[in-house]
JSON list of C-alpha atoms in Angstrom, two decimals:
[
{"chain": "A", "resi": 10, "resn": "MET", "atom": "CA", "xyz": [0.00, 0.00, 0.00]},
{"chain": "A", "resi": 11, "resn": "PRO", "atom": "CA", "xyz": [1.48, 3.34, -1.00]},
{"chain": "A", "resi": 12, "resn": "ALA", "atom": "CA", "xyz": [2.31, 5.61, 1.91]},
{"chain": "A", "resi": 13, "resn": "SER", "atom": "CA", "xyz": [0.77, 8.57, 0.14]},
{"chain": "A", "resi": 14, "resn": "ALA", "atom": "CA", "xyz": [-0.07, 9.00, -3.52]},
{"chain": "A", "resi": 15, "resn": "PRO", "atom": "CA", "xyz": [0.21, 12.46, -5.05]},
{"chain": "A", "resi": 16, "resn": "SER", "atom": "CA", "xyz": [-2.99, 14.41, -5.46]},
{"chain": "A", "resi": 17, "resn": "LEU", "atom": "CA", "xyz": [-4.96, 14.12, -8.66]},
{"chain": "A", "resi": 18, "resn": "SER", "atom": "CA", "xyz": [-4.53, 16.99, -11.09]},
{"chain": "A", "resi": 19, "resn": "PRO", "atom": "CA", "xyz": [-7.57, 19.00, -12.19]},
{"chain": "A", "resi": 20, "resn": "GLU", "atom": "CA", "xyz": [-7.43, 17.16, -15.52]},
{"chain": "A", "resi": 21, "resn": "GLN", "atom": "CA", "xyz": [-7.40, 13.78, -13.76]},
{"chain": "A", "resi": 22, "resn": "LEU", "atom": "CA", "xyz": [-10.35, 14.84, -11.60]},
{"chain": "A", "resi": 23, "resn": "ASP", "atom": "CA", "xyz": [-12.24, 15.82, -14.77]},
{"chain": "A", "resi": 24, "resn": "GLU", "atom": "CA", "xyz": [-11.45, 12.40, -16.27]},
{"chain": "A", "resi": 25, "resn": "LEU", "atom": "CA", "xyz": [-12.61, 10.67, -13.08]},
{"chain": "A", "resi": 26, "resn": "GLN", "atom": "CA", "xyz": [-15.84, 12.66, -13.16]},
{"chain": "A", "resi": 27, "resn": "SER", "atom": "CA", "xyz": [-16.43, 11.63, -16.78]},
{"chain": "A", "resi": 28, "resn": "LEU", "atom": "CA", "xyz": [-15.70, 8.01, -15.92]},
{"chain": "A", "resi": 29, "resn": "LEU", "atom": "CA", "xyz": [-18.16, 8.11, -13.02]},
{"chain": "A", "resi": 30, "resn": "LYS", "atom": "CA", "xyz": [-20.91, 9.71, -15.09]},
{"chain": "A", "resi": 31, "resn": "ASP", "atom": "CA", "xyz": [-20.47, 7.15, -17.88]},
{"chain": "A", "resi": 32, "resn": "TRP", "atom": "CA", "xyz": [-20.32, 4.28, -15.37]},
{"chain": "A", "resi": 33, "resn": "LEU", "atom": "CA", "xyz": [-23.47, 5.41, -13.60]},
{"chain": "A", "resi": 34, "resn": "ARG", "atom": "CA", "xyz": [-25.30, 5.81, -16.91]},
{"chain": "A", "resi": 35, "resn": "LEU", "atom": "CA", "xyz": [-24.20, 2.38, -18.17]},
{"chain": "A", "resi": 36, "resn": "THR", "atom": "CA", "xyz": [-25.16, 0.63, -14.96]},
{"chain": "A", "resi": 37, "resn": "GLY", "atom": "CA", "xyz": [-28.47, 2.45, -14.61]},
{"chain": "A", "resi": 38, "resn": "ARG", "atom": "CA", "xyz": [-27.38, 3.87, -11.25]},
{"chain": "A", "resi": 39, "resn": "THR", "atom": "CA", "xyz": [-27.58, 7.40, -9.89]},
{"chain": "A", "resi": 40, "resn": "GLN", "atom": "CA", "xyz": [-25.30, 9.69, -7.94]},
{"chain": "A", "resi": 41, "resn": "SER", "atom": "CA", "xyz": [-27.52, 8.88, -4.96]},
{"chain": "A", "resi": 42, "resn": "ASP", "atom": "CA", "xyz": [-26.64, 5.18, -5.35]},
{"chain": "A", "resi": 43, "resn": "LEU", "atom": "CA", "xyz": [-22.95, 6.08, -5.48]},
{"chain": "A", "resi": 44, "resn": "ARG", "atom": "CA", "xyz": [-23.31, 8.33, -2.42]},
{"chain": "A", "resi": 45, "resn": "ARG", "atom": "CA", "xyz": [-24.77, 5.43, -0.44]},
{"chain": "A", "resi": 46, "resn": "ALA", "atom": "CA", "xyz": [-22.02, 3.06, -1.58]},
{"chain": "A", "resi": 47, "resn": "LEU", "atom": "CA", "xyz": [-19.31, 5.59, -0.67]},
{"chain": "A", "resi": 48, "resn": "ARG", "atom": "CA", "xyz": [-21.11, 6.66, 2.51]},
{"chain": "A", "resi": 49, "resn": "ALA", "atom": "CA", "xyz": [-20.54, 10.25, 1.39]},
{"chain": "A", "resi": 50, "resn": "GLY", "atom": "CA", "xyz": [-22.36, 13.20, 2.90]},
{"chain": "A", "resi": 51, "resn": "SER", "atom": "CA", "xyz": [-24.02, 14.40, -0.31]},
{"chain": "A", "resi": 52, "resn": "ILE", "atom": "CA", "xyz": [-25.00, 13.26, -3.79]},
{"chain": "A", "resi": 53, "resn": "ARG", "atom": "CA", "xyz": [-23.24, 16.28, -5.33]},
{"chain": "A", "resi": 54, "resn": "MET", "atom": "CA", "xyz": [-20.48, 15.23, -7.72]},
{"chain": "A", "resi": 55, "resn": "PRO", "atom": "CA", "xyz": [-17.77, 17.38, -6.02]},
{"chain": "A", "resi": 56, "resn": "VAL", "atom": "CA", "xyz": [-18.46, 15.57, -2.72]},
{"chain": "A", "resi": 57, "resn": "LEU", "atom": "CA", "xyz": [-18.33, 12.16, -4.41]},
{"chain": "A", "resi": 58, "resn": "LEU", "atom": "CA", "xyz": [-15.09, 13.12, -6.17]},
{"chain": "A", "resi": 59, "resn": "ASP", "atom": "CA", "xyz": [-13.59, 14.31, -2.86]},
{"chain": "A", "resi": 60, "resn": "GLU", "atom": "CA", "xyz": [-14.36, 10.94, -1.27]},
{"chain": "A", "resi": 61, "resn": "LEU", "atom": "CA", "xyz": [-12.75, 9.06, -4.16]},
{"chain": "A", "resi": 62, "resn": "HIS", "atom": "CA", "xyz": [-9.82, 11.48, -4.16]},
{"chain": "A", "resi": 63, "resn": "ARG", "atom": "CA", "xyz": [-9.19, 10.63, -0.49]},
{"chain": "A", "resi": 64, "resn": "THR", "atom": "CA", "xyz": [-9.09, 6.96, -1.48]},
{"chain": "A", "resi": 65, "resn": "TRP", "atom": "CA", "xyz": [-6.57, 7.83, -4.22]},
{"chain": "A", "resi": 66, "resn": "ILE", "atom": "CA", "xyz": [-4.36, 9.72, -1.76]},
{"chain": "A", "resi": 67, "resn": "ARG", "atom": "CA", "xyz": [-4.43, 6.89, 0.82]},
{"chain": "A", "resi": 68, "resn": "GLN", "atom": "CA", "xyz": [-4.22, 3.88, -1.50]},
{"chain": "A", "resi": 69, "resn": "GLY", "atom": "CA", "xyz": [-3.25, 5.10, -4.96]},
{"chain": "A", "resi": 70, "resn": "ALA", "atom": "CA", "xyz": [-4.76, 4.13, -8.29]},
{"chain": "A", "resi": 71, "resn": "ALA", "atom": "CA", "xyz": [-5.05, 0.45, -7.39]},
{"chain": "A", "resi": 72, "resn": "GLY", "atom": "CA", "xyz": [-6.97, 1.29, -4.21]},
{"chain": "A", "resi": 73, "resn": "LEU", "atom": "CA", "xyz": [-9.34, 3.54, -6.13]},
{"chain": "A", "resi": 74, "resn": "ALA", "atom": "CA", "xyz": [-9.95, 0.87, -8.78]},
{"chain": "A", "resi": 75, "resn": "GLU", "atom": "CA", "xyz": [-10.50, -1.77, -6.08]},
{"chain": "A", "resi": 76, "resn": "ARG", "atom": "CA", "xyz": [-13.03, 0.46, -4.33]},
{"chain": "A", "resi": 77, "resn": "LEU", "atom": "CA", "xyz": [-14.96, 1.06, -7.54]},
{"chain": "A", "resi": 78, "resn": "CYS", "atom": "CA", "xyz": [-14.87, -2.66, -8.36]},
{"chain": "A", "resi": 79, "resn": "ALA", "atom": "CA", "xyz": [-16.19, -3.46, -4.87]},
{"chain": "A", "resi": 80, "resn": "ILE", "atom": "CA", "xyz": [-19.07, -1.01, -5.39]},
{"chain": "A", "resi": 81, "resn": "GLU", "atom": "CA", "xyz": [-19.83, -2.61, -8.75]},
{"chain": "A", "resi": 82, "resn": "ALA", "atom": "CA", "xyz": [-19.83, -6.07, -7.15]},
{"chain": "A", "resi": 83, "resn": "GLN", "atom": "CA", "xyz": [-22.14, -4.83, -4.39]},
{"chain": "A", "resi": 84, "resn": "TRP", "atom": "CA", "xyz": [-24.54, -3.41, -6.98]},
{"chain": "A", "resi": 85, "resn": "LEU", "atom": "CA", "xyz": [-24.47, -6.63, -8.99]},
{"chain": "A", "resi": 86, "resn": "ALA", "atom": "CA", "xyz": [-25.26, -8.64, -5.85]},
{"chain": "A", "resi": 87, "resn": "GLU", "atom": "CA", "xyz": [-28.26, -6.37, -5.17]},
{"chain": "A", "resi": 88, "resn": "GLU", "atom": "CA", "xyz": [-29.68, -6.93, -8.65]},
{"chain": "A", "resi": 89, "resn": "PRO", "atom": "CA", "xyz": [-31.89, -10.04, -8.58]},
{"chain": "A", "resi": 90, "resn": "GLY", "atom": "CA", "xyz": [-32.29, -10.12, -12.37]},
{"chain": "A", "resi": 91, "resn": "GLU", "atom": "CA", "xyz": [-35.82, -10.04, -13.71]},
{"chain": "A", "resi": 92, "resn": "ASP", "atom": "CA", "xyz": [-35.71, -13.41, -15.41]},
{"chain": "A", "resi": 93, "resn": "GLY", "atom": "CA", "xyz": [-33.27, -14.89, -12.93]},
{"chain": "A", "resi": 94, "resn": "ALA", "atom": "CA", "xyz": [-30.61, -15.67, -15.51]},
{"chain": "A", "resi": 95, "resn": "PHE", "atom": "CA", "xyz": [-28.67, -13.02, -17.39]},
{"chain": "A", "resi": 96, "resn": "SER", "atom": "CA", "xyz": [-25.93, -14.15, -19.68]},
{"chain": "A", "resi": 97, "resn": "ALA", "atom": "CA", "xyz": [-22.79, -12.08, -19.44]},
{"chain": "A", "resi": 98, "resn": "ALA", "atom": "CA", "xyz": [-22.99, -11.30, -23.18]},
{"chain": "A", "resi": 99, "resn": "GLY", "atom": "CA", "xyz": [-25.04, -8.21, -23.79]},
{"chain": "A", "resi": 100, "resn": "ASP", "atom": "CA", "xyz": [-25.60, -7.49, -20.09]},
{"chain": "A", "resi": 101, "resn": "PRO", "atom": "CA", "xyz": [-24.49, -3.87, -19.56]},
{"chain": "A", "resi": 102, "resn": "LEU", "atom": "CA", "xyz": [-23.78, -4.50, -15.87]},
{"chain": "A", "resi": 103, "resn": "ALA", "atom": "CA", "xyz": [-21.51, -7.44, -16.65]},
{"chain": "A", "resi": 104, "resn": "ASP", "atom": "CA", "xyz": [-19.87, -5.44, -19.45]},
{"chain": "A", "resi": 105, "resn": "SER", "atom": "CA", "xyz": [-19.12, -2.52, -17.11]},
{"chain": "A", "resi": 106, "resn": "MET", "atom": "CA", "xyz": [-17.82, -4.89, -14.42]},
{"chain": "A", "resi": 107, "resn": "GLY", "atom": "CA", "xyz": [-15.47, -6.35, -17.01]},
{"chain": "A", "resi": 108, "resn": "GLN", "atom": "CA", "xyz": [-14.27, -2.85, -17.86]},
{"chain": "A", "resi": 109, "resn": "LEU", "atom": "CA", "xyz": [-13.51, -2.10, -14.21]},
{"chain": "A", "resi": 110, "resn": "ASP", "atom": "CA", "xyz": [-11.66, -5.42, -13.89]},
{"chain": "A", "resi": 111, "resn": "LEU", "atom": "CA", "xyz": [-9.55, -4.54, -16.95]},
{"chain": "A", "resi": 112, "resn": "LEU", "atom": "CA", "xyz": [-8.80, -1.11, -15.45]},
{"chain": "A", "resi": 113, "resn": "LEU", "atom": "CA", "xyz": [-7.69, -2.73, -12.19]},
{"chain": "A", "resi": 114, "resn": "GLN", "atom": "CA", "xyz": [-5.45, -5.20, -14.06]},
{"chain": "A", "resi": 115, "resn": "GLU", "atom": "CA", "xyz": [-3.91, -2.38, -16.07]},
{"chain": "A", "resi": 116, "resn": "ILE", "atom": "CA", "xyz": [-3.22, -0.34, -12.95]},
{"chain": "A", "resi": 117, "resn": "ARG", "atom": "CA", "xyz": [-1.69, -3.31, -11.17]},
{"chain": "A", "resi": 118, "resn": "GLY", "atom": "CA", "xyz": [0.48, -4.00, -14.21]},
{"chain": "A", "resi": 119, "resn": "ASP", "atom": "CA", "xyz": [1.68, -0.40, -14.30]},
{"chain": "A", "resi": 120, "resn": "SER", "atom": "CA", "xyz": [2.51, -0.32, -10.59]},
{"chain": "A", "resi": 121, "resn": "GLY", "atom": "CA", "xyz": [4.35, -3.64, -10.83]},
{"chain": "A", "resi": 122, "resn": "SER", "atom": "CA", "xyz": [6.83, -2.27, -13.37]}
]
């Protein structure tokens, strides 16, 4: 675990905000859902970004990716599935989970170099 990662630049925060908005849209979730998962004090995007930025500072990119993956897994576990059996192909939730897993692998690969 990194002792302390450098702060995110304004450009990186903008990219994180875009990622979050796309992720929420693709998963059919709201900022309110993300607030509950993060246990943040508000649904406002700056508050959500601050919470994730604190994770970045404490645990680095890998910690941030792991936290987002854990939220995704929590959301997937909450979804009962209307017909009881979704195939991974064509399921936007499974597709987005796969994207987060790839991001985590990429970050781990970069930090291992």
